[in-house]
XYZ file of C-alpha atoms in Angstrom:
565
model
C -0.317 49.490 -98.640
C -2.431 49.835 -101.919
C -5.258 48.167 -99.814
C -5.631 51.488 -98.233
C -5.846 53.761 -101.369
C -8.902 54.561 -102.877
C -10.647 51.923 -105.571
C -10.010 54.836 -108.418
C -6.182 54.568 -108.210
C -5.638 51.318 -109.611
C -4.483 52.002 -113.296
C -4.230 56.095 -112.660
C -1.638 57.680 -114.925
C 0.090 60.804 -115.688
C -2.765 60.994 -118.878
C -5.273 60.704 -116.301
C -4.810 63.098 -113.829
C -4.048 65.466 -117.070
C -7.831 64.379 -118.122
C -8.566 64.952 -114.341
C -7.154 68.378 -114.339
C -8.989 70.036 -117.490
C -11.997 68.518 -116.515
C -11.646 70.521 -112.952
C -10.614 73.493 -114.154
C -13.928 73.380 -116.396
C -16.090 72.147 -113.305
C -14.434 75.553 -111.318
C -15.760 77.971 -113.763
C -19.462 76.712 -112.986
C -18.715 75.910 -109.426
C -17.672 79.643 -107.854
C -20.913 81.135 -108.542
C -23.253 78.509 -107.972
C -21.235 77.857 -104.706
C -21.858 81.511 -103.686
C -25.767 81.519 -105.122
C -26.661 78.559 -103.442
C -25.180 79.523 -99.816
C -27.615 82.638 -100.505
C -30.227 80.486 -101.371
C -29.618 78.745 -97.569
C -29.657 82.116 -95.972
C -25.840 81.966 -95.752
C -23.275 84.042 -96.264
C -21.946 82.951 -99.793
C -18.218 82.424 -98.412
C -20.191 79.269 -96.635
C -20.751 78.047 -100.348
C -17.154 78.364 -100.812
C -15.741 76.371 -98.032
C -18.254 73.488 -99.037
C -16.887 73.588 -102.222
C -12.907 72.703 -101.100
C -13.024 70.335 -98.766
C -16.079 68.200 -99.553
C -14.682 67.121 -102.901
C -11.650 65.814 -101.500
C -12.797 63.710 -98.945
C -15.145 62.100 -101.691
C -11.965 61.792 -103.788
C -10.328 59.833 -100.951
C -13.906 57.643 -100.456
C -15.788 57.924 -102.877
C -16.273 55.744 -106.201
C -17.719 57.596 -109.393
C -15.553 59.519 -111.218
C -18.237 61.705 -111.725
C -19.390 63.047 -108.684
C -19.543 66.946 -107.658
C -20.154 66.998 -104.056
C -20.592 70.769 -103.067
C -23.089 72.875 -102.779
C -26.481 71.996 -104.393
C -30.066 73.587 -104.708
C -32.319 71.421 -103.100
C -30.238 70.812 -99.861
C -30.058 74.776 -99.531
C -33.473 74.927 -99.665
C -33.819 72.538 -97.267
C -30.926 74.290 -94.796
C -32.872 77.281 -95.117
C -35.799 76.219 -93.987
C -34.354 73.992 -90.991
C -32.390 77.510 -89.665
C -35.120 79.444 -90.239
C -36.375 77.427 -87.426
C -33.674 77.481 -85.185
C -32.736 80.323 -82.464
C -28.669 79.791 -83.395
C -27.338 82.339 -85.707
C -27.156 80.977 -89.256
C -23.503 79.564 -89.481
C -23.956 77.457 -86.614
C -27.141 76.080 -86.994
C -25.910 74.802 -90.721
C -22.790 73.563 -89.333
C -24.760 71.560 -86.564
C -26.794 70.287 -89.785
C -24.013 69.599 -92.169
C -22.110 67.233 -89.160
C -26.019 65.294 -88.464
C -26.522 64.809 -92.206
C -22.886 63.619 -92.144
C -23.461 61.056 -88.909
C -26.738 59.847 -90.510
C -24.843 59.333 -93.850
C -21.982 57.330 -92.756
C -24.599 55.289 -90.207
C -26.544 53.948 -93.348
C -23.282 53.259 -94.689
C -21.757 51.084 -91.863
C -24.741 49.083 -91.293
C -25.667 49.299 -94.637
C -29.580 50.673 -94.109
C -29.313 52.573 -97.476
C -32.422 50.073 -98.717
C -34.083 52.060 -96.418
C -34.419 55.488 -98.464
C -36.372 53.570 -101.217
C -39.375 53.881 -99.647
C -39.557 57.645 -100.897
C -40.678 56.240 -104.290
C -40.078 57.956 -107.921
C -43.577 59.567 -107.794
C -43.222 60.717 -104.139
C -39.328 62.362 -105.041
C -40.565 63.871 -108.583
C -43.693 65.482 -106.837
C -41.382 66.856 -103.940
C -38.333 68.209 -106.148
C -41.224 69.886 -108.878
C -42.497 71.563 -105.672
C -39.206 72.528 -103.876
C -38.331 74.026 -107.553
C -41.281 76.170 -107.556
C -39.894 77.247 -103.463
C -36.422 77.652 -104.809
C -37.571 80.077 -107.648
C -40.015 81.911 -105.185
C -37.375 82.332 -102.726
C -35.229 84.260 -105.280
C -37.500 86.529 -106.527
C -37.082 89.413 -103.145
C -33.291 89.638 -104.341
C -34.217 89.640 -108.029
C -36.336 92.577 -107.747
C -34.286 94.285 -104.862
C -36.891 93.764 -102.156
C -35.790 93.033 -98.464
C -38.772 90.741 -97.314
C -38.316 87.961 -94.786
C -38.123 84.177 -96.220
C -41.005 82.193 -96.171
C -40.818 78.019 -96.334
C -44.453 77.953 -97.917
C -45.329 79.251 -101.533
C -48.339 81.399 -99.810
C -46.299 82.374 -97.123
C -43.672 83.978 -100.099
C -46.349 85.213 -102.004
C -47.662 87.078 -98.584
C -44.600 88.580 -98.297
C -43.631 89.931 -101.950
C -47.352 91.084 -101.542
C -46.560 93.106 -98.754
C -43.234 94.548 -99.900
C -42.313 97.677 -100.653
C -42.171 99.494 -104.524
C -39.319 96.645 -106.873
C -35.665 98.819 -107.656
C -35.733 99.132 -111.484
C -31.981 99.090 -111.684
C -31.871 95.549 -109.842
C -34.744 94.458 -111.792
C -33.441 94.774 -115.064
C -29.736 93.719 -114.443
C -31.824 90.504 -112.899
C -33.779 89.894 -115.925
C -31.093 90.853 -118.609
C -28.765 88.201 -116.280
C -31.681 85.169 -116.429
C -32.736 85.484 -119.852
C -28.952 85.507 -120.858
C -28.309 82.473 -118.852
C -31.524 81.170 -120.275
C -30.937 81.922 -124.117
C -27.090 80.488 -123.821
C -28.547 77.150 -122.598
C -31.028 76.698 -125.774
C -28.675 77.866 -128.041
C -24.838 78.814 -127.100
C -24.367 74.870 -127.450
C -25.563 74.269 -131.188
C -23.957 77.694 -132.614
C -20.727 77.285 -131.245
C -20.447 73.635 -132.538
C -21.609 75.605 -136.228
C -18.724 77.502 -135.746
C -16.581 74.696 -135.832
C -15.827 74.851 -132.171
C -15.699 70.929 -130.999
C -15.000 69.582 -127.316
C -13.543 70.296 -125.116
C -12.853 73.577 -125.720
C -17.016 73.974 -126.978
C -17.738 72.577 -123.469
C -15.154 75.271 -121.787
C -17.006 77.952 -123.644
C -20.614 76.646 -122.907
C -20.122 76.236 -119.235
C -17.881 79.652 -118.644
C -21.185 81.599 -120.553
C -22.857 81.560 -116.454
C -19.504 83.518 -114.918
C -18.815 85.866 -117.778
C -22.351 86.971 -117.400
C -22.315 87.388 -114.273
C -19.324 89.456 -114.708
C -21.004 91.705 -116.961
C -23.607 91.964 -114.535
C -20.699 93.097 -112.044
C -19.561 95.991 -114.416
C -23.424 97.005 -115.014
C -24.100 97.236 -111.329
C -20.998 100.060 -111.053
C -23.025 102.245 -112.975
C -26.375 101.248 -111.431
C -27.561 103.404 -108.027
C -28.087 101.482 -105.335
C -27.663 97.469 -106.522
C -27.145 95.440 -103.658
C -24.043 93.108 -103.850
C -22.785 89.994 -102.023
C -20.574 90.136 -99.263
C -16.934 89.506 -99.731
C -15.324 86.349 -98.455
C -13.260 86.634 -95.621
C -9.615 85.828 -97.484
C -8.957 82.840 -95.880
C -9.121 78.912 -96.822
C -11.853 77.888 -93.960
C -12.156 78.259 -90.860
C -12.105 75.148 -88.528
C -15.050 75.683 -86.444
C -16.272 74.328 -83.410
C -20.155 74.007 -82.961
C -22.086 74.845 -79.734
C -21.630 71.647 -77.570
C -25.482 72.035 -75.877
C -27.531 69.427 -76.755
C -30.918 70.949 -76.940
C -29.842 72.620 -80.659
C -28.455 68.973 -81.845
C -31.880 67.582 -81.273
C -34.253 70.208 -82.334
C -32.137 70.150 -85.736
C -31.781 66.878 -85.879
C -35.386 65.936 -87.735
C -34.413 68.611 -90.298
C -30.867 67.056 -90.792
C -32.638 63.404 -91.083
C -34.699 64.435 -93.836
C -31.533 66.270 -95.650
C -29.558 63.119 -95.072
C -32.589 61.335 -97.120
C -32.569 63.719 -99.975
C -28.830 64.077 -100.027
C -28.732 60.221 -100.592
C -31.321 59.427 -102.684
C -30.317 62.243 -105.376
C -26.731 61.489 -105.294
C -26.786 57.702 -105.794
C -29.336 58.340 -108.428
C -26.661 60.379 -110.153
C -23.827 58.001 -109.549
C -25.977 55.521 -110.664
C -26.750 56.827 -113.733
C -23.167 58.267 -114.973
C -21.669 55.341 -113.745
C -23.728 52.768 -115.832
C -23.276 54.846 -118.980
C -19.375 53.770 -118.666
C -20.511 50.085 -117.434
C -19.017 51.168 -114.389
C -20.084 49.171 -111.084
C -21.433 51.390 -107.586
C -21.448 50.357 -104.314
C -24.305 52.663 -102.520
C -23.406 51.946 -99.035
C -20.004 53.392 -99.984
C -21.222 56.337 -101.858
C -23.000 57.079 -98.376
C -19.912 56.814 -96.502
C -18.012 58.978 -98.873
C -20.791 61.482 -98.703
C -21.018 61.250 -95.356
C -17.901 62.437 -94.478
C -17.714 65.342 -97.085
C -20.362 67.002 -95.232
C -18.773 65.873 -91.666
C -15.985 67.566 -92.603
C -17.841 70.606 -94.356
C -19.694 71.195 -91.086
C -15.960 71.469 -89.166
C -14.529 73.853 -92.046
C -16.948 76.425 -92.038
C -19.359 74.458 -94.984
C -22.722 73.539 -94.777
C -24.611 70.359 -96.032
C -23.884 69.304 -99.392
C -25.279 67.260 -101.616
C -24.504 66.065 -105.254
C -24.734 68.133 -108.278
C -26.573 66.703 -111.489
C -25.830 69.356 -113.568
C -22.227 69.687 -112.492
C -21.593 65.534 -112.224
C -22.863 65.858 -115.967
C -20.501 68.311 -116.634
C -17.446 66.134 -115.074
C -18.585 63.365 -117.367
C -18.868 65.209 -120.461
C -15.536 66.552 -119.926
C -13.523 62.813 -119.620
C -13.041 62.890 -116.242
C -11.000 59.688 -115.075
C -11.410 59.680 -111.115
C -13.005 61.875 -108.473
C -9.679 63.819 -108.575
C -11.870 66.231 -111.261
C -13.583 67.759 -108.747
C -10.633 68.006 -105.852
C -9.064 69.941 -108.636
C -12.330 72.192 -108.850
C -12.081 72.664 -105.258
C -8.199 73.575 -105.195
C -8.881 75.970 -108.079
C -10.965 77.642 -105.646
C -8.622 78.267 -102.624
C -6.845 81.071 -104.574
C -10.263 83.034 -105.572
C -10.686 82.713 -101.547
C -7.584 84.004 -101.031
C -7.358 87.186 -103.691
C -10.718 87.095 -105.227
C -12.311 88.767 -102.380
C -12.703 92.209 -103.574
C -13.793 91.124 -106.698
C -16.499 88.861 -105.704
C -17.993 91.513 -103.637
C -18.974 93.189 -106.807
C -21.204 90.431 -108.164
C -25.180 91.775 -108.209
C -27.122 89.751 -105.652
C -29.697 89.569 -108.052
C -27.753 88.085 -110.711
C -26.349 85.188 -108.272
C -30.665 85.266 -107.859
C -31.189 84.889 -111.860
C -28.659 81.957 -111.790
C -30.413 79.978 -109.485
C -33.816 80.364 -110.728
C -32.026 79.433 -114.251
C -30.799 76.224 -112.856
C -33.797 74.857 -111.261
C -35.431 74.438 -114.404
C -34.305 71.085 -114.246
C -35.750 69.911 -110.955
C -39.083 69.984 -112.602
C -38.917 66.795 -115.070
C -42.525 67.432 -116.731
C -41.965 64.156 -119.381
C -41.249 62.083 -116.723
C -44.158 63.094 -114.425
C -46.136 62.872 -117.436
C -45.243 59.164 -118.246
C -46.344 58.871 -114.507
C -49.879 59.921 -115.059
C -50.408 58.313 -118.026
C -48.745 54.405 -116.442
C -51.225 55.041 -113.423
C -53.413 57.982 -112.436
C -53.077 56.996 -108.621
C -49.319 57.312 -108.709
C -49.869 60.445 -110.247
C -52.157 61.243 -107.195
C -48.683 60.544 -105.281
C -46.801 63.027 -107.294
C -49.506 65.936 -106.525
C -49.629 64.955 -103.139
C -45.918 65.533 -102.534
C -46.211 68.607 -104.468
C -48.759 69.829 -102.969
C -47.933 69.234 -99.291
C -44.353 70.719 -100.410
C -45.855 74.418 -101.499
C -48.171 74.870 -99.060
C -46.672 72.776 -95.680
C -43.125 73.250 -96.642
C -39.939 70.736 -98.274
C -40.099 68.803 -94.796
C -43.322 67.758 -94.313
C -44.161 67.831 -98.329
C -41.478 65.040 -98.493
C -43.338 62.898 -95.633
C -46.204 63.891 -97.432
C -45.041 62.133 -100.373
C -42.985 59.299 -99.089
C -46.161 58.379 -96.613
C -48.327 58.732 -99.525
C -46.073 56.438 -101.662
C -46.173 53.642 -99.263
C -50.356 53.604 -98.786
C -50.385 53.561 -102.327
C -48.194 50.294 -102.424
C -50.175 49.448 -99.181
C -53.329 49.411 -101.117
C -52.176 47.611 -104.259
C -51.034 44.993 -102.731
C -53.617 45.010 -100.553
C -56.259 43.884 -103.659
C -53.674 41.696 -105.517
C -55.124 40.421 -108.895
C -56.910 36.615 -108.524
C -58.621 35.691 -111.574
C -59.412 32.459 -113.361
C -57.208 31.461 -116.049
C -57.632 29.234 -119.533
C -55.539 27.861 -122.561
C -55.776 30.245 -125.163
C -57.099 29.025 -128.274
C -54.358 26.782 -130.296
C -52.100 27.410 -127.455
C -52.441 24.755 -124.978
C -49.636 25.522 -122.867
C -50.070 28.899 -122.562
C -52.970 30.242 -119.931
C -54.756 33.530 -119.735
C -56.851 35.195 -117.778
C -60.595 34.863 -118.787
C -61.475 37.851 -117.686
C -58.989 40.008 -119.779
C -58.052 37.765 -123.064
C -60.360 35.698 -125.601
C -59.721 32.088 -124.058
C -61.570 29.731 -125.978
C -60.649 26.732 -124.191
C -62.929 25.754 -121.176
C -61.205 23.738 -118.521
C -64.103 22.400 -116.815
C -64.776 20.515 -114.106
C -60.904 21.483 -113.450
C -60.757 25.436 -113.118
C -57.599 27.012 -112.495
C -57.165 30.412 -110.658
C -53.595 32.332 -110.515
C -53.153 34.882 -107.797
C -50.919 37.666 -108.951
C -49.135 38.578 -105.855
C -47.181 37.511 -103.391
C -49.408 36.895 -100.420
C -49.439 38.423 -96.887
C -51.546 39.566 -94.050
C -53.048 42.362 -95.748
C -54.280 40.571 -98.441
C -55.100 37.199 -97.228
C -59.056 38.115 -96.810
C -59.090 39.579 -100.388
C -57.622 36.311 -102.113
C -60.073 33.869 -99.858
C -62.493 35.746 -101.366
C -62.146 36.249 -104.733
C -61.138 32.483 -105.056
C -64.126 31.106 -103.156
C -66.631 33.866 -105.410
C -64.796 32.488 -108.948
C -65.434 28.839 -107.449
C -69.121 29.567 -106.801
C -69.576 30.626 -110.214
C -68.291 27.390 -111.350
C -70.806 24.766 -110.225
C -69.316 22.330 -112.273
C -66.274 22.498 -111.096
C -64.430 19.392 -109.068
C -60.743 19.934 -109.171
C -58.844 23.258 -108.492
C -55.552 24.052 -109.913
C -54.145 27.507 -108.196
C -51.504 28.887 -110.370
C -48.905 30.280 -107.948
C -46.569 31.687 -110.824
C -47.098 34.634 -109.389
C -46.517 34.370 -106.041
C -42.784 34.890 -104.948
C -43.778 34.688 -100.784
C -46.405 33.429 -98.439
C -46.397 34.903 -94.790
C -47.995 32.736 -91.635
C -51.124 34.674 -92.388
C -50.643 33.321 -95.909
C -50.641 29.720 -94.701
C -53.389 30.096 -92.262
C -55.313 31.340 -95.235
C -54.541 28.224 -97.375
C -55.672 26.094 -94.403
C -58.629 27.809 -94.531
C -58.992 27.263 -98.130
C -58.707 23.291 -97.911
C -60.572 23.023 -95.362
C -63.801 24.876 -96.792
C -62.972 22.886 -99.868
C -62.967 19.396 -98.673
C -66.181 20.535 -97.300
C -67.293 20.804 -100.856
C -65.796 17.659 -101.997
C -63.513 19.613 -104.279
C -59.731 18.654 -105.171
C -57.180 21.411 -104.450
C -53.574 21.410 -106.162
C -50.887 23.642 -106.539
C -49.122 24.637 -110.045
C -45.487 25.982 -110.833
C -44.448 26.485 -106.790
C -41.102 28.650 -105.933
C -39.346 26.418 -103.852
C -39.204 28.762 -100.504
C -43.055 29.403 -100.869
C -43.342 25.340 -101.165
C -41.283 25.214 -98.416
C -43.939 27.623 -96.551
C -47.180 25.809 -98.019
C -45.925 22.478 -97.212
C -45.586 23.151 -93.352
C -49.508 22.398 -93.204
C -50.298 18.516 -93.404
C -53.244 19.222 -96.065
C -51.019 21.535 -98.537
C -48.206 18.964 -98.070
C -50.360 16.266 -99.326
C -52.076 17.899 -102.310
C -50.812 17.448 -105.589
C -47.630 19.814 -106.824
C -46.930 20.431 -110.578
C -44.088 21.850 -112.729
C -46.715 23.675 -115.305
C -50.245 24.862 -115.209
C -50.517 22.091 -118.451
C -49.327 19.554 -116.353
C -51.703 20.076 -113.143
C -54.502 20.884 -115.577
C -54.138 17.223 -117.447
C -53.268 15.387 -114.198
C -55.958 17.078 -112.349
C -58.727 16.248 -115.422
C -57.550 12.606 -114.896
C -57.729 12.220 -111.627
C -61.208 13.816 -112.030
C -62.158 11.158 -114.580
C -61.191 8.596 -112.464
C -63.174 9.363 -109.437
C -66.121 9.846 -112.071
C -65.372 6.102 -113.711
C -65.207 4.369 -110.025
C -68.085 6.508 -108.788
């Protein structure tokens, strides 16, 4: 029977599920208005953020691994909901529930057959590029509700700008209730931290405080905005739990959304098992990533049946759930069940919350998205990777988050593409005093000269794209060396050798035997020995452990064809 209960049971106590509770009842206070701003942020209704707040959780709790994970609503996969309804001809509701159940379907498919590898061709560069411009879409997006304008959306940075440019005169009142809200929410997250733990105020009660600073200003926004003409407002949830929901059975909607749900799925999957990853190696904690798709997977099946829309997981909330001691992914069920009564009764209340503050909370929190020290360290490790990250960004302001993360990924892989393309083959020596250790020649002072045996290492593994480019550069650095009889190729390096790899090699000794020059092969992995050896001319060449070795073998057997000659 146990084999049947989730992994995060084993060892769960009364203490635990106390640790469990606190830390959800902290999550909560952060969750209910970022579930509500980020439904507006999808073009939603913000009761939508509130049903993907309840039952998402607890489907991860029942799948699901970390103890850390918030699945719910999140920024960048409202962005990216927006944009895909904004293309659709269904009415909102059901083109996002359509989209939650495909990001589901594609989730729990790289789960089963375990295709998650797949998602890392969107490199680092490509995703920081794409999130940096989604952030600068995200805060756009907001800015029509934070200065009271009606304008329609736009999924391009000029297209916004177009728009705001076009609008009518801003509505003071909303304006400054908007700015008064963000710079709040902005000033408590520099500083609320650091004074309250000056006031002797020490976790996790300094935590409660910290993270409840978003709702009680939002609150006071509330009571500004009844003495403020004309401030619009949200809409008030229905009063009810969710709604099971039944989307339109045509096909023709499932496929046109379906592109826009793939890409979703992507982003969902790479940003959550980066943050599952992290949090759960700071407690030595192993993750399975196929599972964590498969738990995902179904929170946002399920989210697209109970009135939900896609979710995603929350870095700044999964932090929180750490910070707080959480011992399973109970913590955020518990956030979710706290919710179900402000459903329920909250309704009139919540209809008083400024749209324009919900606005000023989301532009606070995607702050984050853009990691400028990280993008930075980028630039400065390779400038053409930091071509990648302005790519994506680029492509993402001006074509839109779809195509500016295809942009990116695509971008990503030439850039690998050409690398490896042009892998490093230089001629090595013994460094001076060091005899077994052998640098390149063109990069280090080697003062040893290994003539008439030169050695070349070829820093790559090698493949049909670069076959051409090693031939090459080997045959140029041997016609350079006229005095050279013996050739050691250091194959350190070299972790794989396709069929184009071997033809290549055959090539090689048979252009060299030409030139009555020795060929052998230095510090082999066994499966690209394995791959060398299936020609008759690499098979009979000389293999060594070390460079040293071939080197010292290769000068004798030099020497002795010179003494018998």
């Amino acid at each position: 029977m146990t084999d049947y209960l989730p992994l995060w049971t084993k060892g769960y106590s009364a203490k635990s599920f106390g640790s469990d509770a606190l830390a959800g009842a902290i999550l909560a206070i952060l969750l209910i208005p970022q579930a509500m701003a980020y439904a507006l942020l999808a073009g939603l209704p913000p009761q939508m953020g509130l049903y993907t707040a309840i039952i998402p959780p607890l489907l991860y709790a029942l799948l699901g691994q970390s103890a850390f994970v918030s699945v719910g609503p999140v920024a960048l996969a409202s962005l990216l909901v927006a944009d895909a309804i904004g293309q659709s001809d269904l009415p909102p509701p059901e083109a996002a529930a359509i989209i939650a159940i495909e990001v589901g379907i594609v989730l729990l498919l790289l789960g089963i057959f375990r295709l998650g590898r797949l998602v890392n061709f969107v490199s680092e560069p490509a995703l920081l590029g794409f999130t940096a411009g989604a952030a600068i879409l995200i805060a756009v997006s907001q800015i029509p509700p934070f200065l009271g304008l009606d304008v329609p959306r736009s999924g391009t940075l000029p297209g916004a700008v177009q728009a705001l440019w076009s609008a009518g005169a801003i509505h003071l009142p909303t304006v400054l209730i908007g700015a008064a809200v963000l710079a709040s929410l902005l000033l408590a997250d520099r500083y609320c931290a650091a004074g309250l733990w000056r006031l002797g105020i020490r976790p996790p009660f300094r935590l409660a405080l910290v993270k409840s600073v978003p709702l009680l200003v939002i609150s006071v926004a509330a009571f500004a905005a009844l003495y403020a003409p004309d401030v619009a407002t949200v809409d008030a949830p229905e009063g009810q739990v969710f709604t099971l929901t039944l989307p339109p059975l045509d096909p023709a909607p499932w496929l046109s959304l379906l592109g826009s749900s793939a890409v979703i799925a992507v982003i969902v999957f790479v940003t959550g098992t980066a943050v599952a990853k992290s949090l759960s190696s700071r407690r030595r904690r192993p993750l399975d990533t196929d599972r964590e798709a498969l738990a995902v997977g179904a929170a946002n099946v399920a989210a697209g049946f109970t009135g939900g829309y896609a979710a995603g997981v929350s870095l700044s909330r999964s932090a929180l759930v750490f910070d707080t001691g959480a011992r399973s992914p109970l913590a955020t069920a518990v956030a979710g069940a706290i919710v179900v009564p402000v459903m329920l009764f909250g309704g009139p209340a919540l209809s008083m919350l400024p749209a324009t503050a919900l606005a000023a909370l989301v532009i606070s929190a995607v702050f984050g998205l853009v990691k400028v020290t990280e993008i930075k360290a980028v630039w400065q490790h390779r400038k053409v990777e930091g071509g990648v990250i302005a790519v994506a960004f680029l492509a993402t302001i001006l074509l839109g988050v779809q195509w500016g993360l295809v942009a990116g990924a695509a971008a990503g892989v030439l850039t690998f593409l050409w690398f490896s393309s042009l892998p490093r083959v230089t001629r090595v020596g013994a460094a001076d005093g060091e005899d077994d250790v052998f640098r390149s020649t063109d990069r280090d002072e080697v003062t040893e000269d290994t003539t008439p045996v030169i050695v070349i290492r070829i820093d790559r593994s090698i493949y049909f794209g670069n076959v051409g480019h090693c031939e090459t550069q080997i045959l140029d650095i041997l016609a350079q060396a006229k005095d050279a009889e013996c050739l050691v190729l250091d194959m350190r390096a070299v972790n794989e050798v396709d069929a184009s790899g071997v033809r290549m090699i055959n090539r090689l000794f048979n252009n060299l035997e030409e030139k009555d020059l020795k060929v052998g092969f230095a510090a082999l992995h066994e499966p690209v020995k394995d791959a060398i050896c299936s020609s008759a001319k690499a098979r009979m060449a000389p293999h060594f452990t070390t460079v040293k070795e071939g080197l010292e073998e290769m000068r004798a057997l030099c020497g002795a064809d010179q003494r018998s000659g």
